[in-house]
Coordinates of C-alpha atoms in Angstrom, one line a residue:
X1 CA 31.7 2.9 4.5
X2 CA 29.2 0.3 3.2
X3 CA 29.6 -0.8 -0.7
X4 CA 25.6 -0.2 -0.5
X5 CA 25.2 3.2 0.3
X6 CA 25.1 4.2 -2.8
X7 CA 23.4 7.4 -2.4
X8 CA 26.4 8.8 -0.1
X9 CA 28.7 9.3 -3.6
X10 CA 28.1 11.0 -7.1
X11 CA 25.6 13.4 -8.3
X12 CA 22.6 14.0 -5.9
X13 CA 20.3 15.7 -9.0
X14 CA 21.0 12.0 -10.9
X15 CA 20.1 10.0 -7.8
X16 CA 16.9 12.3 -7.3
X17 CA 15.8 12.0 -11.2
X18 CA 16.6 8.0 -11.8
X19 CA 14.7 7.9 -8.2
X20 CA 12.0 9.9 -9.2
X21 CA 11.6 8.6 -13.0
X22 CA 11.9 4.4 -11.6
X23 CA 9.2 5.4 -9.3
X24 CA 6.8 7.5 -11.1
X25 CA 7.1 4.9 -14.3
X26 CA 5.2 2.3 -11.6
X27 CA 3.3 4.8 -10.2
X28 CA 1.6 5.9 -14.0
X29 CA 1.4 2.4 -14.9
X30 CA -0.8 1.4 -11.8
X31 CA -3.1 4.9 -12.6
X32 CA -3.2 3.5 -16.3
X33 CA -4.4 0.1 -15.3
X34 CA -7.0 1.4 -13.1
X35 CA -8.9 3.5 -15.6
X36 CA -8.2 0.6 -18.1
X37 CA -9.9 -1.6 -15.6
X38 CA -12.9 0.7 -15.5
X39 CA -13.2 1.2 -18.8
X40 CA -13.6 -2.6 -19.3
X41 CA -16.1 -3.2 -17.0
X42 CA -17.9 0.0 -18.2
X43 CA -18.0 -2.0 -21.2
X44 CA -20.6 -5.0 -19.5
X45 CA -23.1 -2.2 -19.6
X46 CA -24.3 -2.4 -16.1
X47 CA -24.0 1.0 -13.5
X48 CA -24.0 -1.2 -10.7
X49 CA -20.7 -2.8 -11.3
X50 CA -19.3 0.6 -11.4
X51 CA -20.5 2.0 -8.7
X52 CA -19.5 -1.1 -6.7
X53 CA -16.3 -1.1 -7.3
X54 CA -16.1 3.3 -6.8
X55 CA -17.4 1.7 -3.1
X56 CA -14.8 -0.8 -2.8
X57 CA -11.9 1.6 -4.0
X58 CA -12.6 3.4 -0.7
X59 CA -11.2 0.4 1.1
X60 CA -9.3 -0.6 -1.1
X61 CA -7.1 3.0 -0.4
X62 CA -7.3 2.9 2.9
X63 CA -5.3 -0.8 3.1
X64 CA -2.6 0.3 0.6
X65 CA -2.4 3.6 2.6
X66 CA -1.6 1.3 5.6
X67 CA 0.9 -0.4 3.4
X68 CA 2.3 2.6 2.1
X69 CA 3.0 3.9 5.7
X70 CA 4.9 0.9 6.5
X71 CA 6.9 0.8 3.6
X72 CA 8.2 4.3 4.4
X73 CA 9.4 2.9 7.4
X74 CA 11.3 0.5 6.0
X75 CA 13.0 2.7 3.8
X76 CA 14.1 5.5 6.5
X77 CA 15.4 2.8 8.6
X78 CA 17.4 0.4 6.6
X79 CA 18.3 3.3 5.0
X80 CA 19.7 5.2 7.7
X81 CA 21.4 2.3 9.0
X82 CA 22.8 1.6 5.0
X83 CA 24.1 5.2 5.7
X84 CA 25.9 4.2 9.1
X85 CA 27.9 1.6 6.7
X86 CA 26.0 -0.8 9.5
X87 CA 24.5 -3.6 6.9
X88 CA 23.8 -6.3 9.7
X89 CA 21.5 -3.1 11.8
X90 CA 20.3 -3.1 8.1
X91 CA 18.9 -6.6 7.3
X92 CA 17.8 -6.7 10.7
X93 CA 15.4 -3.6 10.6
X94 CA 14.5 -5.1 7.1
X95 CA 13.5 -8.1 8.5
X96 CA 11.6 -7.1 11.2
X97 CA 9.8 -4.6 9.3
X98 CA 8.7 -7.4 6.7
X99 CA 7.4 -9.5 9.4
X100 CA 5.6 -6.7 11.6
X101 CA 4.3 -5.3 8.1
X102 CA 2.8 -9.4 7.2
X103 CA 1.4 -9.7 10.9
X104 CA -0.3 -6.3 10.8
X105 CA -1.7 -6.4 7.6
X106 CA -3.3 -10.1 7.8
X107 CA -4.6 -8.8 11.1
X108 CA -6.1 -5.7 9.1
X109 CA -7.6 -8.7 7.0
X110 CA -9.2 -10.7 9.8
X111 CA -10.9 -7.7 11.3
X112 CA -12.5 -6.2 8.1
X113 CA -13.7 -9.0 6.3
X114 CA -16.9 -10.1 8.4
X115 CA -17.5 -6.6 8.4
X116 CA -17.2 -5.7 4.9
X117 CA -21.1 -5.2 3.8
X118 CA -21.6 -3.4 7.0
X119 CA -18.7 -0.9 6.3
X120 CA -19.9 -0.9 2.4
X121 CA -23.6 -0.3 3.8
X122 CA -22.7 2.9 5.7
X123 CA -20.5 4.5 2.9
X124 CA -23.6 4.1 0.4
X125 CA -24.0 0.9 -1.5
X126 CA -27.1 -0.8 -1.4
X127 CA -29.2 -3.8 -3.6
X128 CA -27.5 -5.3 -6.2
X129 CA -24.4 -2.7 -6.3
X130 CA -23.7 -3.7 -2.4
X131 CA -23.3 -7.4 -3.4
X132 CA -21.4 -7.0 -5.9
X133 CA -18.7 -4.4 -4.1
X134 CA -18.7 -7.0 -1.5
X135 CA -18.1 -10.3 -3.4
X136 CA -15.5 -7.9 -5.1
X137 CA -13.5 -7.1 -2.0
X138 CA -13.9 -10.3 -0.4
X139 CA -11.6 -11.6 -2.9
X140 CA -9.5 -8.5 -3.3
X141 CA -8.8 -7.6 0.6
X142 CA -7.1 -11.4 0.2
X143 CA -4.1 -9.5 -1.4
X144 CA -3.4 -6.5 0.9
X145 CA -0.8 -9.0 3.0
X146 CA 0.5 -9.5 -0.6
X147 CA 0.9 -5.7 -1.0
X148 CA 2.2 -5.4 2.3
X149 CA 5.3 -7.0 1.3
X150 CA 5.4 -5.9 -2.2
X151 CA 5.7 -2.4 -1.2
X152 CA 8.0 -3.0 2.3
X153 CA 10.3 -4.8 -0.8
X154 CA 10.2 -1.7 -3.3
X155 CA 10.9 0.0 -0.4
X156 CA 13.8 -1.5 1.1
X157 CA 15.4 -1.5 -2.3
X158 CA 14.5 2.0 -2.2
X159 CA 16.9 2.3 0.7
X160 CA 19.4 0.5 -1.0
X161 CA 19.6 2.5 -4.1
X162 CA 18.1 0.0 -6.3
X163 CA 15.6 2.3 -7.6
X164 CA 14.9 -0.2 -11.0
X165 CA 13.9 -3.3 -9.1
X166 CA 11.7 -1.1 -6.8
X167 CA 10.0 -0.3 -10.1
X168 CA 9.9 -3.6 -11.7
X169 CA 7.5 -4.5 -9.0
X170 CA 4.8 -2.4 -9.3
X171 CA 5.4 -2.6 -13.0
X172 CA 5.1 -6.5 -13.3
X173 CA 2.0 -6.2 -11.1
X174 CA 0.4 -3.6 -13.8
X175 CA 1.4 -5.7 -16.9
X176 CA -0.3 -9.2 -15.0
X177 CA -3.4 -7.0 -14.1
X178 CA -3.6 -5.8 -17.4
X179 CA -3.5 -9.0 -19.3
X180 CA -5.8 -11.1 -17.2
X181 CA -8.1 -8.6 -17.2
X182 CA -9.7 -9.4 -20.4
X183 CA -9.5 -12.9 -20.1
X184 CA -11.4 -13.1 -16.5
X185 CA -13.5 -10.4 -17.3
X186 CA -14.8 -11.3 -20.9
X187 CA -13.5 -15.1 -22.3
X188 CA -14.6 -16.8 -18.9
X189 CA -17.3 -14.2 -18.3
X190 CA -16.2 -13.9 -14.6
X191 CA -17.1 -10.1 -14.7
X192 CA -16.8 -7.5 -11.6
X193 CA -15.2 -11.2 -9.8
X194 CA -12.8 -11.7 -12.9
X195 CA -11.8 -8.3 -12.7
X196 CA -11.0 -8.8 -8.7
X197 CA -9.0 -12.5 -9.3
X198 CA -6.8 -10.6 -11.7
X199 CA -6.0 -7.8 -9.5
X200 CA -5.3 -10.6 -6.6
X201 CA -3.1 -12.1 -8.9
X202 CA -1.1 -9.4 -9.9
X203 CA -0.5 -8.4 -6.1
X204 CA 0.9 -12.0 -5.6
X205 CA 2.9 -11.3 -8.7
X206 CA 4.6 -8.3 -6.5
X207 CA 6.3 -10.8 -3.9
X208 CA 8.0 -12.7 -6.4
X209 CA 9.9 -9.7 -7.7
X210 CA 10.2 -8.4 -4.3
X211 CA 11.5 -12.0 -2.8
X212 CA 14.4 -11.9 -5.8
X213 CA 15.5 -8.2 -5.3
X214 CA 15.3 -8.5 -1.3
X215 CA 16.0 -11.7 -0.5
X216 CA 18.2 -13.5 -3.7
X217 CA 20.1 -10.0 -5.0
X218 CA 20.7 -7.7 -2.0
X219 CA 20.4 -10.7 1.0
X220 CA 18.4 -8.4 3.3
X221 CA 16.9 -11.0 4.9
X222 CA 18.0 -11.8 7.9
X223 CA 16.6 -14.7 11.4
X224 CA 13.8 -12.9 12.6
X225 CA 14.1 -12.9 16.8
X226 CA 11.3 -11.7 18.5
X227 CA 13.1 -10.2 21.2
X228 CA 14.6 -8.3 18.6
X229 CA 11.7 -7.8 16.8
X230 CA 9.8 -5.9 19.8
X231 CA 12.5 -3.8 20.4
X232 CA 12.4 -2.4 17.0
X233 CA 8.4 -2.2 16.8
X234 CA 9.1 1.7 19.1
X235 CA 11.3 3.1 16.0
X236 CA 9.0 1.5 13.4
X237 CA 5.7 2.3 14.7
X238 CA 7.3 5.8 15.2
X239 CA 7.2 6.6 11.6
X240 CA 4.7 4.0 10.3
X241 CA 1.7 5.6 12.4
X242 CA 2.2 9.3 11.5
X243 CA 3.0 8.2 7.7
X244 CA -0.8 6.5 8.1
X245 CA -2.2 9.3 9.5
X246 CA -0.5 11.4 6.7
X247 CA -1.6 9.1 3.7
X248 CA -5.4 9.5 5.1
X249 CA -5.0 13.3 4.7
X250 CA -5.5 13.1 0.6
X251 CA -9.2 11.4 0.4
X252 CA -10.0 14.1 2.7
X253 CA -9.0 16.9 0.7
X254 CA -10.2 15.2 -2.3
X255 CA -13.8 15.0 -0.4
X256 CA -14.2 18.7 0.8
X257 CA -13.2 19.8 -2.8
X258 CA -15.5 17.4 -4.1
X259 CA -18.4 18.2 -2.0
X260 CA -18.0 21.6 -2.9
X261 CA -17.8 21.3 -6.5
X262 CA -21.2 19.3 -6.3
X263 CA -22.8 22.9 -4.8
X264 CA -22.5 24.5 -8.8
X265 CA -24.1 21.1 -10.5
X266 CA -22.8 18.2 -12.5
X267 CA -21.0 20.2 -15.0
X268 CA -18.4 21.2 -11.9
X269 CA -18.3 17.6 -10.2
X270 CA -17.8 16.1 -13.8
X271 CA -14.9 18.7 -14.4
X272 CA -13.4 17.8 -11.2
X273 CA -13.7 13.7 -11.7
X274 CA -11.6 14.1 -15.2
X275 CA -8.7 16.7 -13.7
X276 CA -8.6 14.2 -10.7
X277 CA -8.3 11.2 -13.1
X278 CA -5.3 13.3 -15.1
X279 CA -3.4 14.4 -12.3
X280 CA -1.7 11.1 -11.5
X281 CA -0.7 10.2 -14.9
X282 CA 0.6 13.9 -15.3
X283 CA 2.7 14.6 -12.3
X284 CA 3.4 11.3 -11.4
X285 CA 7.1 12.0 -11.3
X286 CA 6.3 14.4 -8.5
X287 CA 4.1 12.3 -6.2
X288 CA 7.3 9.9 -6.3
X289 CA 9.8 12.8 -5.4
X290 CA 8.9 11.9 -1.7
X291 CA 9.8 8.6 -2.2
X292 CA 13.0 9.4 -4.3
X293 CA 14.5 11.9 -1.7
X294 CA 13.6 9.9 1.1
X295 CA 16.7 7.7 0.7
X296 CA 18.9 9.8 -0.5
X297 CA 18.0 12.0 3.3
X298 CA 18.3 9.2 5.2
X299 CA 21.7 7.5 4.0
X300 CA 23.5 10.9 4.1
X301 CA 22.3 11.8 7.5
X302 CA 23.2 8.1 9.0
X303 CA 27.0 8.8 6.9
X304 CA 26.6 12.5 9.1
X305 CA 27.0 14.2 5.0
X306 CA 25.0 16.8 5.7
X307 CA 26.6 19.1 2.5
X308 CA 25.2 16.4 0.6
X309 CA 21.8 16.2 2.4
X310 CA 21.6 20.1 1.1
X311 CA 22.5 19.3 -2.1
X312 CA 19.9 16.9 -2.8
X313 CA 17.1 19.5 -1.6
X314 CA 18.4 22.0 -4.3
X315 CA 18.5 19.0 -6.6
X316 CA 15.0 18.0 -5.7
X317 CA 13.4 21.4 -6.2
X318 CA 15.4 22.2 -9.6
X319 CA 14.4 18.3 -11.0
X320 CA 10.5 19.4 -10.0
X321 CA 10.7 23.2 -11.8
X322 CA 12.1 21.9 -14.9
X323 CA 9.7 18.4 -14.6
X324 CA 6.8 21.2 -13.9
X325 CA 7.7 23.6 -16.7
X326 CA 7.8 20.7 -19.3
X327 CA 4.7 18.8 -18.5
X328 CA 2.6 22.2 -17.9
X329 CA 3.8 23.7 -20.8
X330 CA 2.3 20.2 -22.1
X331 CA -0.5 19.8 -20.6
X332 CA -1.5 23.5 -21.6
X333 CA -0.7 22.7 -25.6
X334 CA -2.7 19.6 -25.1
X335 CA -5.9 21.3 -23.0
X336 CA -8.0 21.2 -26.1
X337 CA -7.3 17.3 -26.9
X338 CA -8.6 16.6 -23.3
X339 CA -11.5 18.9 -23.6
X340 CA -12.7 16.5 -27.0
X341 CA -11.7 12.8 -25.7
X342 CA -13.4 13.6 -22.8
X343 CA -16.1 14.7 -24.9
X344 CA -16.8 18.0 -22.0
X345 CA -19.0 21.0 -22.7
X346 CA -20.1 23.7 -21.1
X347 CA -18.5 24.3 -17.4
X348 CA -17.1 21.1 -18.1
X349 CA -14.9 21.9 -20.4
X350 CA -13.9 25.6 -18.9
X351 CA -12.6 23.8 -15.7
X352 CA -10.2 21.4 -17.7
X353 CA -9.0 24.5 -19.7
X354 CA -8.7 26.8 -16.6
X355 CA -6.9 23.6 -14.7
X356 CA -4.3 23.5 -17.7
X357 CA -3.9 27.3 -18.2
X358 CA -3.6 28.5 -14.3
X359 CA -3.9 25.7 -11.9
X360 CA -1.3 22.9 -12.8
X361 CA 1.8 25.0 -11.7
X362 CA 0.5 24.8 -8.4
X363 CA 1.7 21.5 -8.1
X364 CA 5.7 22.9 -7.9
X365 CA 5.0 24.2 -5.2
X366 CA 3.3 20.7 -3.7
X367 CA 6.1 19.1 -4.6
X368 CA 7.7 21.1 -2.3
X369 CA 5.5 19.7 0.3
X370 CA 6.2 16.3 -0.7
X371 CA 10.1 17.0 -0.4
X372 CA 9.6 18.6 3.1
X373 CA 7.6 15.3 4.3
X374 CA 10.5 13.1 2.7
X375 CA 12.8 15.5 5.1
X376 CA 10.3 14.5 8.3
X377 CA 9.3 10.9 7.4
X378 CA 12.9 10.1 7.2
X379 CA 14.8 12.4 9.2
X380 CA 12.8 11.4 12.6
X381 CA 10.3 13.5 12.8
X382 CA 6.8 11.8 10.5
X383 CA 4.3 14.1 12.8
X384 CA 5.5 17.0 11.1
X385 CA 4.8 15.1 8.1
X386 CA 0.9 14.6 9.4
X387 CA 0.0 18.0 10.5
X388 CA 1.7 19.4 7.0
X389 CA -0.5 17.4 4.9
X390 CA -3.7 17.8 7.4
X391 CA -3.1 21.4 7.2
X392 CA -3.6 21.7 3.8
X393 CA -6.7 19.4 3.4
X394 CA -8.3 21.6 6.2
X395 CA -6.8 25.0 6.7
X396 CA -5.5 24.5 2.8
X397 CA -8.5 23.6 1.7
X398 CA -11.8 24.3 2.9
X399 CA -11.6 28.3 4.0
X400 CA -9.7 28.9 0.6
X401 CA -12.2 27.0 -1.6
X402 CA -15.3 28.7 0.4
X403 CA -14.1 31.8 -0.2
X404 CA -12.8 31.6 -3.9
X405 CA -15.6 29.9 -4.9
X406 CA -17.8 32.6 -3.4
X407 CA -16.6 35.2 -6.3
X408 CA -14.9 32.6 -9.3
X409 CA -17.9 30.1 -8.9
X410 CA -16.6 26.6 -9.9
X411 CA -13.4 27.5 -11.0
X412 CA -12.8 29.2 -7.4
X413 CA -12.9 25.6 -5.9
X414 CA -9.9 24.6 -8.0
X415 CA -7.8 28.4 -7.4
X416 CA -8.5 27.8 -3.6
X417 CA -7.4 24.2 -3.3
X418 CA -3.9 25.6 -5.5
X419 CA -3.4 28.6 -3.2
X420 CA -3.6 25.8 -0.6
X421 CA -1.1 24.1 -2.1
X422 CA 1.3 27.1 -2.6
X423 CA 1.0 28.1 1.0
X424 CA 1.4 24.7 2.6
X425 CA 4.4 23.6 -0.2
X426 CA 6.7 27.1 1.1
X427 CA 5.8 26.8 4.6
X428 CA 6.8 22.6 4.5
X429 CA 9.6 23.5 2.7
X430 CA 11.1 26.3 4.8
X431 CA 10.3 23.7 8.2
X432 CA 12.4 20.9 6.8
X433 CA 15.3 23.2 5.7
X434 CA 15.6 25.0 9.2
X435 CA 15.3 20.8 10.4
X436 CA 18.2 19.5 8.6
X437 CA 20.3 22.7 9.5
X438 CA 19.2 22.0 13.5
X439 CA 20.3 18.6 13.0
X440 CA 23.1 19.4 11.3
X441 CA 24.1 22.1 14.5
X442 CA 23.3 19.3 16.9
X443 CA 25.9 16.7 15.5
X444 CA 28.2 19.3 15.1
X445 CA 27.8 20.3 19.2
X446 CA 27.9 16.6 19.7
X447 CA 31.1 16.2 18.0
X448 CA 32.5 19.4 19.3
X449 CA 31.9 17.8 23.0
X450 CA 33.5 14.5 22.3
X451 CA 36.7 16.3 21.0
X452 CA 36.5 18.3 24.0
X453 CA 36.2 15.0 26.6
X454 CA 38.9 13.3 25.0
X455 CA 41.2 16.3 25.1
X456 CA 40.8 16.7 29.4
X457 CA 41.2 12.8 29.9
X458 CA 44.8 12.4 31.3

């Protein structure tokens, strides 16, 4: 077996809680930047600027959603082959996955940016806050080939075990954000633009840690052949696409429930904005449990360790009951700090309290979801992934909220979208476990039939 796969030896709960801490440390550091980088150009005292760049995060989503997709590509497949102790299948997949990923997403780049205003137009901006969205993205979409590799690197180091370097990526990229913001934005005056160079910049900043970790530490980087290449694009695209249609899912939810709110006045939608803005830097360590079980899946599966594969789902769900009872617990305690640093009132105020006291748990039994889409995204089967997470921002989301908000008003909206949640996280879960066991059946039959060949040859 490979000296790399790592994740095929030791404890399966520490693998899943370095995973998931390494990640959800660069996860909250990126949520953290963001609202600082609002609050800084809240400070230049203009709505406009605001609101463009609300309009340009829409965008700006769906391109690191593309990214996203592909990096989970790159982690089930390297890691799979890591798992096969095959390193040269390895660097190859790596490889080609990098380049595909660059080629896409500079494509992706080429097509929007003429059509930027237009695309800004029809979601809403107009006048001043429409030129200053689009002078914002023209400089910003710049980077997405730079995220593209960043996040193909975190995750082929992902794959490889090497959980820290993964995060020292997204974390150098939040620390060069946040100190340039300033400077752009106030000592050179630059504004909403200074604010966009500094985010370019710390994107770039990803591929450098990314290029040492990939290329210098782990030598994952091999010739790209583009013979090669195209034969690979069928296994990629076969978990990249679904993982895109998956990552699309959330902004949908997130709409309906917004939408909704807005029916019981600006109290409600104002209620919803803060819990939305908490959420991340909250359970941030379960949002990166997909990420953290996914190689841990797919190394065991390609080593056929499929006692181990079970292990780590047990691990996974205990690490997110005892990450959920802490931070609940915490979040409950803390409801009333919230409620006055926000400074809420009124229905405002009740939601962030009824959030804290009844809702939050709800999000165990999401991460549940998020450990059953790790088990499809990586495991060879990413559509399940898509009409999980489409189920519950549809079926999950809109006939529950309707109906709870009919008799709980605003706070219905939120008890709806958790009973989504609940009912969508057992059902996700229960699919992947009955998965892994037919997998596990089918290499066991396989086995079973080679023993049996060899035995009647003479």
């Amino acid at each position: 077996m490979s000296r790399q796969a790592t994740l095929t030896r030791g404890s399966t709960f520490k693998h899943v809680t370095v995973m998931s801490f390494t990640g959800a440390l660069g996860l909250m550091a990126m949520f953290l930047v963001d609202l600082v980088d609002m609050l800084f150009l809240s400070m230049l005292g203009e709505k406009e600027i605001v609101a463009a760049v609300g309009f340009a995060s829409t965008v700006i989503f769906f391109t690191v959603s593309l990214s996203i997709a592909v990096s989970i590509s790159a982690t089930a497949l390297v890691a799979r082959a890591v798992g096969q102790g095959d390193i040269e299948l390895a660097r190859r997949r790596a490889t080609h996955v990098l380049g595909v990923g660059v080629i896409f997403s500079s494509v992706v780049v080429w097509l929007l940016w003429p059509r930027i205003p237009a695309i800004l137009h029809f979601l809403g901006a107009d006048m001043r806050t429409l030129d200053l969205a689009t002078g914002y993205l023209h400089i910003l979409l710049l980077g997405m080939p730079a995220v593209m590799i960043g996040m193909i690197g975190s995750g082929i180091m992902r794959a490889l075990g090497d959980a820290k370097r993964a995060m020292y990526a997204t974390l150098l990229c939040s620390v060069v954000n946040a100190v340039l913001d300033p400077i752009l934005i106030f000592v050179f005056g630059l504004g909403i633009h200074g604010a966009a160079i500094a985010s370019l910049c710390a994107r770039l900043s990803m591929v450098v840690v990314t290029y040492y970790g990939v290329v210098k530490v782990h030598r994952m980087i091999g010739e790209f052949d583009l013979m090669e290449c195209l034969q690979d694009l069928k296994p990629i695209a076969k978990i990249a696409v679904p993982a895109m249609l998956t990552n699309m899912s959330s902004p949908l939810a997130n709409a309906i429930v917004m939408e909704h709110a807005a029916s019981f006045g600006d109290d409600a939608v104002a209620g919803v904005a803060i819990i939305g803005r908490v959420i991340p830097v909250v359970f941030g360590g379960l949002f990166a449990l997909s990420g953290a079980v996914g190689p841990i899946l797919a190394q065991n599966y390609g080593a056929k360790q499929f006692q181990r594969m079970h292990h780590a789902m047990t691990s996974a769900v205990v690490y997110a009951l005892g990450y959920c009872l802490v931070l609940c617990s915490a979040l409950y305690l803390s409801q009333g700090f919230l409620v006055s640093i926000f400074n809420a009132s009124n229905e405002t105020a009740d939601l962030i309290r009824f959030f804290a006291t009844y809702v939050s748990f709800s999000f165990f039994f999401q991460s549940l979801l998020f450990i059953g889409i790790a088990v499809f995204n990586n495991l060879g089967k990413p559509l399940n992934s898509t009409l999980l997470n489409f189920g519950r921002a549809t079926l999950g989301t809109w006939p529950l909220i309707t109906f709870f908000g009919l008799f709980m008003g605003a706070e219905g909206v939120l008890f709806g979208q958790a009973m989504g949640s609940v009912i969508f996280g057992c059902i996700g879960f229960v699919m992947a476990r009955r998965y892994i066991n037919e997998l596990e059946y089918r290499t066991e039959m396989t086995l079973a039939e080679s023993v049996h060949s060899d035995e009647m040859l003479p």
